[in-house]
Short mmCIF file of C-alpha atoms in Angstrom, two decimals:
data_model
loop_
_atom_site.label_atom_id
_atom_site.label_comp_id
_atom_site.label_asym_id
_atom_site.label_seq_id
_atom_site.Cartn_x
_atom_site.Cartn_y
_atom_site.Cartn_z
CA MET A 224 1.05 -2.68 1.49
CA LYS A 225 1.89 -0.60 -1.49
CA MET A 226 4.53 -1.61 -3.97
CA ASN A 227 6.87 0.39 -6.08
CA THR A 228 6.94 0.82 -9.85
CA ASP A 229 9.13 -2.31 -10.30
CA ARG A 230 6.02 -4.40 -9.85
CA PHE A 231 5.63 -4.58 -13.65
CA SER A 232 8.92 -6.39 -14.01
CA LEU A 233 8.07 -9.06 -11.44
CA THR A 234 6.85 -12.49 -12.48
CA VAL A 235 3.21 -13.33 -11.68
CA ASP A 236 4.26 -15.40 -8.66
CA GLU A 237 6.56 -12.68 -7.33
CA TYR A 238 3.90 -9.99 -7.75
CA LEU A 239 1.27 -12.05 -5.94
CA ALA A 240 3.72 -12.97 -3.19
CA GLU A 241 4.65 -9.33 -2.46
CA THR A 242 1.40 -8.63 -0.65
CA ASN A 243 0.29 -12.20 0.07
CA VAL A 244 -2.76 -11.89 -2.19
CA LEU A 245 -3.11 -15.65 -2.66
CA PHE A 246 -2.99 -16.17 1.08
CA TYR A 247 -5.93 -13.80 1.57
CA LEU A 248 -7.89 -15.31 -1.33
CA ASN A 249 -7.27 -18.76 0.11
CA ASP A 250 -8.42 -17.71 3.56
CA ALA A 251 -11.49 -15.93 2.16
CA VAL A 252 -12.56 -19.07 0.31
CA THR A 253 -11.86 -21.30 3.33
CA GLN A 254 -13.94 -19.06 5.59
CA LEU A 255 -16.71 -18.99 3.01
CA LEU A 256 -16.79 -22.78 2.75
CA GLU A 257 -16.82 -23.15 6.54
CA HIS A 258 -19.72 -20.75 6.93
CA LYS A 259 -21.60 -21.40 3.68
CA GLU A 260 -25.09 -21.03 5.05
CA GLU A 261 -24.34 -17.72 6.69
CA TYR A 262 -22.48 -16.06 3.82
CA THR A 263 -24.42 -17.22 0.81
CA GLN A 264 -27.52 -15.41 2.08
CA PHE A 265 -25.42 -12.29 2.16
CA GLY A 266 -24.25 -12.81 -1.42
CA VAL A 267 -20.92 -14.26 -2.47
CA VAL A 268 -19.64 -11.14 -4.24
CA ARG A 269 -20.54 -8.92 -1.31
CA TYR A 270 -18.81 -11.38 1.02
CA PHE A 271 -15.54 -11.01 -0.89
CA ALA A 272 -15.96 -7.24 -0.99
CA GLU A 273 -16.39 -7.15 2.80
CA TYR A 274 -13.51 -9.55 3.37
CA PHE A 275 -11.01 -7.55 1.35
CA ALA A 276 -12.28 -4.24 2.73
CA SER A 277 -11.66 -5.53 6.24
CA VAL A 278 -8.16 -6.71 5.27
CA LYS A 279 -7.41 -3.28 3.85
CA ASN A 280 -8.74 -1.56 7.00
CA GLY A 281 -6.89 -3.92 9.34
CA ASN A 282 -10.01 -5.23 11.13
CA HIS A 283 -9.72 -8.70 9.66
CA VAL A 284 -7.52 -10.08 12.47
CA LEU A 285 -10.07 -9.55 15.24
CA PHE A 286 -10.95 -12.82 17.03
CA ARG A 287 -9.03 -14.88 14.47
CA GLU A 288 -6.71 -17.72 15.38
CA PHE A 289 -3.00 -17.09 16.10
CA SER A 290 -1.79 -18.86 12.96
CA TYR A 291 -3.78 -16.37 10.85
CA ILE A 292 -2.65 -13.34 12.82
CA LYS A 293 1.02 -14.12 12.48
CA ALA A 294 0.79 -15.25 8.85
CA THR A 295 1.65 -11.94 7.13
CA PRO A 296 3.42 -8.71 8.16
CA HIS A 297 0.21 -6.78 7.46
CA ASN A 298 -1.73 -9.09 9.81
CA ARG A 299 0.84 -8.64 12.57
CA GLU A 300 0.84 -4.88 12.19
CA SER A 301 -2.99 -4.81 12.17
CA PHE A 302 -3.14 -6.90 15.35
CA ILE A 303 -0.70 -4.67 17.21
CA HIS A 304 -2.69 -1.63 16.09
CA ILE A 305 -6.00 -3.14 17.22
CA PHE A 306 -4.52 -4.12 20.60
CA TRP A 307 -3.42 -0.55 21.09
CA LYS A 308 -6.81 0.88 20.09
CA CYS A 309 -8.71 -1.47 22.36
CA PHE A 310 -6.59 -1.15 25.45
CA ARG A 311 -4.82 2.22 25.42
CA GLN A 312 -7.15 3.50 28.16
CA ILE A 313 -5.46 1.12 30.55
CA GLY A 314 -2.24 3.00 30.19
CA LYS A 315 -3.80 6.34 31.07
CA ASN A 316 -3.77 5.93 34.83
CA GLY A 317 -0.21 4.75 34.78
CA ASP A 318 -1.29 1.33 36.01
CA LEU A 319 1.24 -1.48 35.87
CA LEU A 320 -0.10 -4.81 34.77
CA ALA A 321 1.35 -8.26 35.35
CA MET A 322 2.36 -10.38 32.38
CA SER A 323 -0.53 -12.76 33.00
CA GLU A 324 -2.89 -9.83 32.68
CA TYR A 325 -1.37 -8.75 29.36
CA SER A 326 -1.68 -12.33 28.24
CA SER A 327 -5.39 -12.30 29.09
CA LEU A 328 -5.90 -9.07 27.19
CA LEU A 329 -4.22 -10.53 24.12
CA GLN A 330 -6.37 -13.63 24.39
CA LEU A 331 -9.51 -11.50 24.42
CA LEU A 332 -8.63 -10.53 20.87
CA CYS A 333 -7.06 -13.82 19.84
CA PRO A 334 -8.23 -16.84 21.84
CA ASP A 335 -5.14 -18.97 21.23
CA PHE A 336 -2.46 -16.29 21.53
CA PRO A 337 0.55 -18.01 23.14
CA SER A 338 1.68 -16.75 26.52
CA GLU A 339 5.33 -17.59 25.65
CA MET A 340 5.47 -14.49 23.49
CA VAL A 341 4.35 -12.36 26.42
CA GLN A 342 7.07 -13.95 28.56
CA ASN A 343 9.68 -13.16 25.90
CA THR A 344 8.44 -9.59 25.82
CA ALA A 345 8.82 -9.35 29.59
CA ARG A 346 12.46 -10.43 29.35
CA ILE A 347 13.19 -7.49 27.07
CA VAL A 348 11.90 -4.93 29.54
CA LEU A 349 12.28 -6.34 33.03
CA ILE A 350 15.73 -6.15 34.47
CA ASP A 351 15.14 -8.16 37.58
CA ASP A 352 12.75 -10.99 38.35
CA ALA A 353 11.43 -9.33 41.49
CA THR A 354 8.49 -7.90 39.67
CA ASP A 355 6.73 -8.92 36.51
CA CYS A 356 4.66 -5.75 36.13
CA LEU A 357 5.02 -3.36 33.22
CA SER A 358 3.46 -0.13 32.11
CA PHE A 359 1.28 -0.29 28.99
CA SER A 360 3.77 1.80 27.07
CA ASP A 361 6.79 -0.36 27.97
CA PHE A 362 4.83 -3.49 27.19
CA ILE A 363 3.44 -2.56 23.83
CA TYR A 364 6.62 -1.28 22.19
CA SER A 365 8.58 -4.35 23.28
CA PHE A 366 5.72 -6.63 22.30
CA GLN A 367 5.72 -5.01 18.88
CA ILE A 368 9.37 -5.93 18.28
CA GLN A 369 8.93 -9.44 19.65
CA PHE A 370 5.84 -10.13 17.55
CA TYR A 371 6.42 -8.22 14.30
CA TYR A 372 10.06 -9.32 13.99
CA GLU A 373 9.68 -12.72 15.64
CA GLU A 374 11.87 -14.64 13.17
CA PHE A 375 14.53 -11.89 13.18
CA VAL A 376 14.69 -11.89 16.99
CA GLU A 377 15.10 -15.68 17.03
CA SER A 378 17.90 -15.59 14.48
CA VAL A 379 19.72 -12.75 16.24
CA SER A 380 19.46 -14.67 19.50
CA VAL A 381 21.33 -17.56 17.88
CA ILE A 382 24.00 -15.24 16.50
CA TYR A 383 24.39 -13.74 19.97
CA GLN A 384 24.77 -17.13 21.63
CA ASP A 385 27.35 -18.16 19.05
CA LEU A 386 29.37 -15.03 19.69
CA LEU A 387 29.14 -15.56 23.45
CA SER A 388 30.41 -19.08 23.14
CA GLY A 389 33.23 -17.99 20.85
CA LYS A 390 32.00 -19.73 17.71
CA ASN A 391 32.68 -18.48 14.19
CA PRO A 392 30.49 -15.39 13.93
CA ASN A 393 29.76 -15.96 10.26
CA THR A 394 28.00 -19.25 10.83
CA VAL A 395 24.29 -18.66 11.31
CA ILE A 396 22.16 -21.55 12.41
CA VAL A 397 18.45 -21.32 11.76
CA PRO A 398 16.91 -22.28 15.10
CA THR A 399 14.05 -24.53 15.95
CA SER A 400 11.93 -23.30 18.82
CA THR A 401 13.34 -25.88 21.28
CA SER A 402 16.96 -24.99 20.56
CA VAL A 403 16.24 -21.31 21.25
CA GLU A 404 14.72 -22.13 24.63
CA GLN A 405 17.73 -24.21 25.59
CA LEU A 406 20.16 -21.54 24.46
CA SER A 407 18.44 -18.68 26.24
CA SER A 408 18.16 -20.60 29.51
CA ALA A 409 21.88 -21.46 29.21
CA ALA A 410 22.66 -17.78 28.77
CA ASN A 411 20.79 -16.88 31.92
CA GLU A 412 22.99 -19.21 33.92
CA GLU A 413 26.25 -17.73 32.69
CA PRO A 414 27.50 -14.71 34.61
CA ASP A 415 29.39 -13.51 31.50
CA ALA A 416 26.12 -13.03 29.62
CA GLN A 417 25.68 -9.72 31.39
CA GLU A 418 28.78 -8.30 29.74
CA GLY A 419 27.49 -8.93 26.25
CA VAL A 420 29.38 -9.13 22.97
CA ASP A 421 31.46 -6.78 20.84
CA SER A 422 29.01 -4.42 19.11
CA SER A 423 30.80 -4.11 15.78
CA ILE A 424 31.19 -7.86 15.28
CA PHE A 425 27.57 -8.34 16.34
CA CYS A 426 26.57 -5.68 13.82
CA GLU A 427 28.50 -7.36 10.99
CA CYS A 428 26.87 -10.70 11.74
CA ILE A 429 23.40 -9.15 11.76
CA GLU A 430 24.10 -7.41 8.46
CA GLY A 431 25.17 -10.74 7.00
CA LEU A 432 21.96 -12.32 8.25
CA CYS A 433 19.80 -9.58 6.72
CA GLU A 434 21.37 -9.95 3.27
CA ARG A 435 19.74 -13.33 2.85
CA PHE A 436 16.88 -13.11 5.33
CA LYS A 437 13.44 -13.97 3.96
CA HIS A 438 11.41 -12.43 6.79
CA LYS A 439 10.94 -8.83 7.87
CA PHE A 440 13.77 -7.15 9.76
CA PRO A 441 14.38 -3.64 11.15
CA SER A 442 16.25 -1.22 8.93
CA ILE A 443 20.00 -1.73 8.85
CA VAL A 444 20.48 1.99 9.38
CA ALA A 445 18.60 1.80 12.68
CA ILE A 446 20.49 -1.31 13.75
CA LYS A 447 23.83 0.34 13.03
CA GLU A 448 22.75 3.47 14.89
CA ILE A 449 21.99 1.37 17.96
CA LEU A 450 25.11 -0.77 17.85
CA GLU A 451 27.49 2.10 17.14
CA SER A 452 26.50 3.80 20.37
CA SER A 453 28.43 1.44 22.65
CA GLN A 454 31.38 -0.94 22.42
CA ARG A 455 29.64 -3.92 23.98
CA VAL A 456 26.00 -4.88 23.94
CA SER A 457 23.80 -7.52 25.53
CA PHE A 458 21.00 -9.25 23.66
CA TYR A 459 18.19 -7.76 25.72
CA SER A 460 19.62 -4.28 25.73
CA PHE A 461 19.76 -4.53 21.93
CA LEU A 462 16.10 -5.57 21.77
CA LEU A 463 15.14 -2.83 24.20
CA ALA A 464 16.90 -0.28 22.02
CA LEU A 465 15.00 -1.63 18.97
CA ALA A 466 11.75 -1.24 20.94
CA LYS A 467 12.53 2.37 21.79
CA HIS A 468 13.76 3.37 18.34
CA GLU A 469 11.33 5.87 16.83
CA GLY A 470 12.35 5.17 13.22
CA ILE A 471 11.66 1.45 13.56
CA ASN A 472 8.30 2.22 15.14
CA GLN A 473 7.40 4.41 12.17
CA ASP A 474 8.51 1.75 9.67
CA ILE A 475 6.13 -0.76 11.23
CA SER A 476 3.46 2.00 11.41
CA ALA A 477 1.19 0.15 13.85
CA LEU A 478 1.67 2.51 16.78
CA PRO A 479 2.01 6.28 17.20
CA ASN A 480 4.98 7.96 18.95
CA LYS A 481 5.30 7.40 22.67
CA SER A 482 3.98 10.91 23.37
CA ASP A 483 0.74 10.15 21.49
CA LEU A 484 0.31 6.59 22.68
CA LEU A 485 -2.33 7.23 25.30
CA ILE A 486 -4.36 9.85 23.45
CA ASP A 487 -7.94 8.70 22.88
CA PRO A 488 -10.25 11.68 22.45
CA GLU A 489 -13.47 9.68 21.79
CA MET A 490 -13.10 7.63 24.93
CA ASP A 491 -12.23 10.73 26.95
CA GLN A 492 -15.50 12.32 25.83
CA GLU A 493 -17.45 9.22 26.78
CA LEU A 494 -15.83 9.05 30.19
CA GLU A 495 -16.56 12.69 30.85
CA ARG A 496 -20.22 12.09 30.21
CA LEU A 497 -20.38 9.35 32.86
CA MET B 5 -9.15 -49.75 9.38
CA ALA B 6 -12.74 -49.60 8.22
CA GLU B 7 -13.22 -46.47 10.30
CA LYS B 8 -10.22 -44.83 8.69
CA ARG B 9 -11.55 -45.66 5.26
CA ARG B 10 -14.94 -44.27 6.22
CA ALA B 11 -13.32 -41.11 7.55
CA GLY B 12 -11.28 -40.91 4.35
CA VAL B 13 -14.42 -41.18 2.27
CA ALA B 14 -16.15 -38.59 4.44
CA MET B 15 -13.16 -36.24 3.98
CA SER B 16 -13.06 -36.60 0.23
CA GLY B 17 -16.87 -36.30 0.24
CA SER B 18 -16.68 -32.94 1.94
CA CYS B 19 -13.96 -31.81 -0.48
CA GLU B 20 -16.15 -32.79 -3.39
CA ARG B 21 -19.08 -30.93 -1.86
CA ASP B 22 -16.90 -27.84 -1.38
CA GLY B 23 -15.70 -28.10 -4.96
CA ALA B 24 -19.25 -28.44 -6.23
CA PHE B 25 -20.37 -25.48 -4.13
CA ALA B 26 -17.50 -23.39 -5.47
CA CYS B 27 -18.53 -24.13 -9.04
CA GLU B 28 -22.28 -23.74 -8.60
CA SER B 29 -22.14 -20.51 -6.65
CA GLY B 30 -19.82 -19.08 -9.29
CA VAL B 31 -16.98 -18.59 -6.81
CA SER B 32 -14.37 -20.26 -9.01
CA ALA B 33 -15.29 -18.19 -12.04
CA LEU B 34 -15.48 -15.02 -9.97
CA LEU B 35 -12.05 -15.50 -8.44
CA GLY B 36 -10.52 -16.55 -11.74
CA SER B 37 -11.69 -13.44 -13.54
CA SER B 38 -10.78 -11.20 -10.60
CA LEU B 39 -7.24 -12.58 -10.47
CA LEU B 40 -6.86 -12.04 -14.21
CA THR B 41 -8.01 -8.44 -13.87
CA LEU B 42 -5.58 -7.95 -10.99
CA LEU B 43 -2.67 -9.37 -12.96
CA GLU B 44 -3.45 -7.26 -16.03
CA SER B 45 -3.52 -4.02 -14.05
CA ARG B 46 -0.86 -4.85 -11.46
CA PRO B 47 -2.00 -2.09 -9.10
CA ARG B 48 0.31 -0.86 -6.38
CA ASP B 49 -2.16 -1.99 -3.71
CA PRO B 50 -3.60 -5.38 -4.75
CA VAL B 51 -5.69 -5.88 -1.61
CA GLY B 52 -7.26 -2.41 -1.92
CA PHE B 53 -7.85 -3.09 -5.60
CA LEU B 54 -9.68 -6.35 -4.87
CA ALA B 55 -11.79 -4.64 -2.18
CA GLU B 56 -12.93 -2.01 -4.69
CA HIS B 57 -13.28 -4.50 -7.53
CA PHE B 58 -15.65 -6.74 -5.55
CA ALA B 59 -17.49 -3.69 -4.18
CA HIS B 60 -18.11 -2.47 -7.72
CA LEU B 61 -19.28 -5.89 -8.85
CA SER B 62 -21.70 -6.18 -5.96
CA ALA B 63 -23.03 -2.66 -6.54
CA GLN B 64 -23.85 -3.63 -10.14
CA ASP B 65 -27.13 -5.06 -8.96
CA ASP B 66 -28.27 -1.78 -7.46
CA ASP B 67 -30.98 0.08 -9.37
CA ALA B 68 -29.92 3.64 -8.66
CA GLY B 69 -28.21 5.58 -11.47
CA PRO B 70 -26.73 2.79 -13.64
CA GLU B 71 -25.23 5.32 -16.05
CA HIS B 72 -23.51 7.29 -13.33
CA GLN B 73 -22.22 4.04 -11.92
CA ALA B 74 -20.92 2.98 -15.32
CA VAL B 75 -18.99 6.24 -15.65
CA SER B 76 -17.53 6.00 -12.14
CA ARG B 77 -16.52 2.37 -12.68
CA ALA B 78 -14.99 3.25 -16.02
CA LEU B 79 -13.06 6.07 -14.36
CA TRP B 80 -11.89 3.75 -11.63
CA ASN B 81 -10.58 1.28 -14.20
CA LEU B 82 -8.69 4.04 -15.94
CA SER B 83 -7.07 5.13 -12.68
CA LEU B 84 -5.44 1.74 -12.19
CA ALA B 85 -2.50 2.27 -14.51
CA HIS B 86 -0.64 5.38 -15.59
CA HIS B 87 -0.71 6.07 -19.34
CA SER B 88 3.04 5.44 -19.49
CA GLN B 89 2.31 1.81 -18.63
CA ARG B 90 0.89 1.61 -22.10
CA SER B 91 -0.29 -1.97 -22.41
CA ALA B 92 -2.00 -1.95 -18.98
CA PHE B 93 -3.50 1.46 -19.77
CA ASN B 94 -4.83 0.25 -23.14
CA SER B 95 -6.32 -2.80 -21.52
CA ASN B 96 -8.02 -0.67 -18.87
CA THR B 97 -9.30 1.69 -21.57
CA ARG B 98 -10.84 -1.28 -23.33
CA THR B 99 -12.53 -2.36 -20.08
CA ALA B 100 -13.84 1.17 -19.55
CA PHE B 101 -15.17 1.27 -23.11
CA ASP B 102 -16.92 -2.08 -22.66
CA LEU B 103 -18.51 -0.84 -19.42
CA LEU B 104 -19.90 2.22 -21.13
CA THR B 105 -21.24 0.33 -24.15
CA ARG B 106 -22.80 -2.49 -22.13
CA ASP B 107 -26.36 -1.17 -22.06
CA ARG B 108 -26.62 -0.26 -25.70
CA GLY B 109 -28.82 -2.29 -28.00
CA ALA B 110 -27.54 -5.03 -30.27
CA GLY B 111 -25.78 -3.75 -33.34
CA VAL B 112 -24.94 -0.39 -31.80
CA VAL B 113 -21.20 0.05 -31.60
CA GLY B 114 -19.61 2.78 -29.56
CA VAL B 115 -20.15 4.95 -26.54
CA ARG B 116 -22.94 7.52 -26.51
CA GLY B 117 -21.48 10.98 -27.12
CA ARG B 118 -22.96 12.41 -23.94
CA LEU B 119 -21.37 9.70 -21.79
CA TYR B 120 -18.05 10.11 -23.61
CA THR B 121 -17.98 13.84 -22.96
CA GLU B 122 -18.92 13.36 -19.32
CA MET B 123 -16.14 10.77 -18.94
CA LEU B 124 -13.54 13.10 -20.38
CA ARG B 125 -14.73 15.93 -18.16
CA CYS B 126 -14.47 13.75 -15.04
CA LEU B 127 -11.08 12.46 -16.17
CA CYS B 128 -9.74 16.01 -16.46
CA SER B 129 -11.21 16.93 -13.11
CA GLU B 130 -9.71 13.86 -11.40
CA GLY B 131 -6.39 14.72 -13.02
CA GLY B 132 -6.42 17.98 -11.07
CA LEU B 133 -7.42 20.27 -13.93
CA SER B 134 -9.77 23.19 -13.29
CA GLY B 135 -12.85 23.56 -15.47
CA SER B 136 -11.40 26.60 -17.22
CA THR B 137 -8.10 24.87 -18.03
CA ALA B 138 -9.80 21.77 -19.38
CA ALA B 139 -12.55 23.56 -21.33
CA PRO B 140 -10.56 24.45 -24.48
CA LEU B 141 -9.25 20.89 -24.74
CA LEU B 142 -12.69 19.38 -24.25
CA ARG B 143 -14.10 21.65 -26.95
CA ARG B 144 -11.62 20.07 -29.38
CA VAL B 145 -12.18 16.44 -28.48
CA GLN B 146 -15.78 16.17 -27.38
CA CYS B 147 -18.57 14.74 -29.48
CA HIS B 148 -22.23 15.62 -29.91
CA ASP B 149 -24.56 13.97 -27.40
CA HIS B 150 -26.29 11.86 -30.00
CA GLU B 151 -23.13 10.61 -31.73
CA SER B 152 -21.67 7.18 -31.25
CA VAL B 153 -17.96 7.12 -30.35
CA PRO B 154 -15.96 4.14 -31.65
CA PHE B 155 -13.20 2.59 -29.59
CA GLU B 156 -10.20 4.17 -31.32
CA LEU B 157 -11.56 7.67 -30.87
CA PHE B 158 -12.49 6.88 -27.27
CA ARG B 159 -8.95 5.67 -26.60
CA GLN B 160 -7.39 8.77 -28.16
CA GLY B 161 -9.66 11.08 -26.15
CA VAL B 162 -8.89 9.33 -22.89
CA LEU B 163 -5.15 9.27 -23.60
CA THR B 164 -5.11 12.95 -24.59
CA CYS B 165 -6.85 14.01 -21.38
CA SER B 166 -4.55 11.85 -19.23
CA VAL B 167 -1.42 13.21 -20.89
CA PHE B 168 -2.77 16.77 -20.69
CA SER B 169 -3.26 16.43 -16.91
CA ASP B 170 0.37 15.37 -16.53
CA TYR B 171 1.48 18.14 -18.88
CA ILE B 172 -0.30 20.83 -16.84
CA ARG B 173 1.17 19.44 -13.63
CA ALA B 174 4.63 19.58 -15.20
CA SER B 175 4.00 23.17 -16.39
CA GLN B 176 3.05 24.15 -12.86
CA CYS B 177 6.37 22.74 -11.62
CA LEU B 178 8.16 24.58 -14.41
CA TYR B 179 6.55 27.84 -13.33
CA GLY B 180 7.65 27.09 -9.78
CA SER B 181 11.26 26.88 -10.96
CA VAL B 182 11.02 30.10 -12.95
CA ALA B 183 9.51 32.11 -10.11
CA SER B 184 12.25 33.02 -7.69
CA ALA B 185 10.03 32.64 -4.60
CA SER B 186 6.80 30.81 -3.93
CA ASP B 187 4.93 33.94 -2.90
CA ARG B 188 6.08 36.20 -5.75
CA PRO B 189 5.17 35.89 -9.43
CA ALA B 190 7.83 35.23 -12.06
CA GLU B 191 9.35 37.86 -14.25
CA ARG B 192 7.54 38.11 -17.58
CA ALA B 193 10.75 37.93 -19.60
CA LEU B 194 11.80 34.69 -17.93
CA GLY B 195 8.32 33.17 -18.22
CA GLN B 196 8.15 34.00 -21.90
CA ALA B 197 11.64 32.65 -22.58
CA VAL B 198 10.70 29.33 -20.99
CA LEU B 199 7.40 29.15 -22.87
CA GLU B 200 9.22 29.83 -26.13
CA THR B 201 11.63 26.96 -25.39
CA LEU B 202 8.64 24.72 -24.66
CA ARG B 203 6.99 25.73 -27.93
CA GLU B 204 10.14 24.88 -29.92
CA ALA B 205 10.38 21.51 -28.23
CA LEU B 206 6.76 20.70 -29.05
CA GLU B 207 7.28 21.73 -32.67
CA ALA B 208 10.31 19.48 -32.89
CA ALA B 209 8.04 16.63 -31.86
CA ASP B 210 6.00 16.98 -35.08
CA GLY B 211 6.86 14.79 -38.01
CA ASP B 212 7.25 11.10 -38.71
CA ASP B 213 10.83 10.49 -37.78
CA VAL B 214 11.28 8.67 -34.46
CA GLY B 215 14.34 10.83 -33.78
CA ARG B 216 11.94 13.71 -33.18
CA TYR B 217 11.47 12.52 -29.62
CA LEU B 218 15.17 12.83 -28.95
CA GLU B 219 15.30 16.23 -30.59
CA ALA B 220 12.31 17.46 -28.62
CA SER B 221 13.69 16.27 -25.29
CA ALA B 222 17.05 17.87 -26.08
CA LYS B 223 15.28 21.17 -26.73
CA ILE B 224 13.54 21.11 -23.34
CA SER B 225 16.57 19.91 -21.39
CA PRO B 226 17.41 21.83 -18.18
CA GLY B 227 20.50 23.29 -19.87
CA LYS B 228 18.45 24.71 -22.73
CA VAL B 229 15.87 26.20 -20.39
CA ALA B 230 18.57 27.75 -18.21
CA LYS B 231 20.27 29.23 -21.30
CA ALA B 232 16.98 30.71 -22.49
CA MET B 233 16.39 32.27 -19.10
CA ALA B 234 19.91 33.68 -18.96
CA GLU B 235 19.52 35.25 -22.40
CA ALA B 236 16.06 36.68 -21.71
CA HIS B 237 15.78 40.41 -21.69
CA PRO B 238 12.83 42.55 -20.60
CA GLY B 239 10.41 43.24 -23.42
CA ASN B 240 8.08 46.14 -24.05
CA GLN B 241 8.01 48.61 -21.13
CA GLN B 242 4.24 48.84 -21.30
CA ASP B 243 3.72 45.14 -20.56
CA ASN B 244 3.13 43.94 -17.02
CA PRO B 245 6.66 43.08 -15.74
CA VAL B 246 5.44 39.92 -13.97
CA MET B 247 3.58 36.83 -15.13
CA ASP B 248 1.46 34.99 -12.64
CA ALA B 249 0.99 31.23 -12.38
CA GLN B 250 -2.41 31.14 -14.09
CA GLU B 251 -1.21 33.11 -17.10
CA PHE B 252 1.79 30.79 -17.48
CA GLU B 253 -0.41 27.74 -17.18
CA ASP B 254 -2.92 29.04 -19.73
CA ALA B 255 -0.12 29.80 -22.18
CA ALA B 256 1.43 26.35 -21.73
CA ALA B 257 -2.00 24.73 -22.06
CA SER B 258 -2.70 26.53 -25.34
CA LEU B 259 0.62 25.24 -26.77
CA PHE B 260 -0.57 21.70 -26.08
CA ILE B 261 -4.15 22.20 -27.20
CA ALA B 262 -3.07 23.78 -30.49
CA ARG B 263 -1.55 20.42 -31.42
CA VAL B 264 -4.67 18.38 -30.59
CA ARG B 265 -6.67 17.44 -33.63
CA MET B 266 -10.20 18.72 -33.59
CA VAL B 267 -12.80 15.95 -33.69
CA THR B 268 -15.25 16.47 -36.55
#
């Protein structure tokens, strides 16, 4: 959440918007007003100190509602990181979990976490519908893309559908959630969807989207790297490639490399004692 | 309809209660002043800044070591903006000064000399300077323990130490470029040629004319330094043929310190 030296040339509103300071202040005050009796014993100044310390450390998203968790990029990254820390032991035995089980795990940390997002994650990884079980590692990297770049994924999906249906690639429609559902179910019915679209046109359209996109998106360099590797690409193979891309993972900085994903020395020590 | 109105009244009632609570508990004033402080400093990490800011405020009520706390809070304020961001730096210096003068009696203006000296020492240490490098500078700018340091002197002292830290860091990089390898010391002739170029640049910076800055930066340009190094020839055979990093740093430091006015 650190800014560069240009921050002195930003207006007050721009500076505050860069790291969503007003959002956090707003939430801190709302929480304080909702739990007055509890927090005023503690001391109002200390309350704010604890609140902002927990935001800085990334613990602030624990057990909060979904609307709070998805509200800022820092919140999303913190949630993904906490999910990994809490549940990485599950991956150690190589167990495969069903999507409903991943949903339950997410809801342990966030009671109203929507299961649709887990279903969308599954579509990225699972090639056939025969099984809906994934390894922890496969799940979490795909989940990261789906959750952290949710708006980007939605917009790219619309671009993809337009290209498939032969529409003008430079027209980008901002989707509502219902239109995306309809479009993706339509794609699943078409046999041609498997063949995908031309990678270079797809790449140009995505670049055009990113020039004016207000939400977070993966680096253009990484996107180009992925799309230059083959002539045609399908939507889910593109998302899978984003999920596996090490550079994108480092940019988000919520998760370690795949080789370090399951390392948990403290828990290992505890388990050895038992 | 009546129920809706009642609910509406209940809603606005709870908003009014919240508003009253916010005022009475001092939340509005607290957040207002914190936001102003944030916007004045414009730190790179606003959330981290607010976490520390509120932590410092809440620690104010602790009894242990108020003086030590005042110095560490003053130091923290000074770390928020680099001295090149002059207006933010000046504002933070003012805040630090106010923090250190808070406990003095009415009518006493200025920071106690002992606190001022301790501040400068900590500032140099946080800037990465060793005790031995900072000592000659501190001898020039420090005050007696019993003296009272007014704001303008305080500001100059703080600025001098901050700039000196950067200067030493830059000299260390300069030595790195002169030495041909990181594990071997530089040749004396080259080191001395570069130091001589640095001295000329600093001398060009004396005087009232604003153009002196341009002249000074021209004298220390990479081209000038390279030329000096190319023209350097080995000096007296009896001298040590190499110059190590510490000797270079001490020589560069003394060029700076010689230009610092002694506080009397």
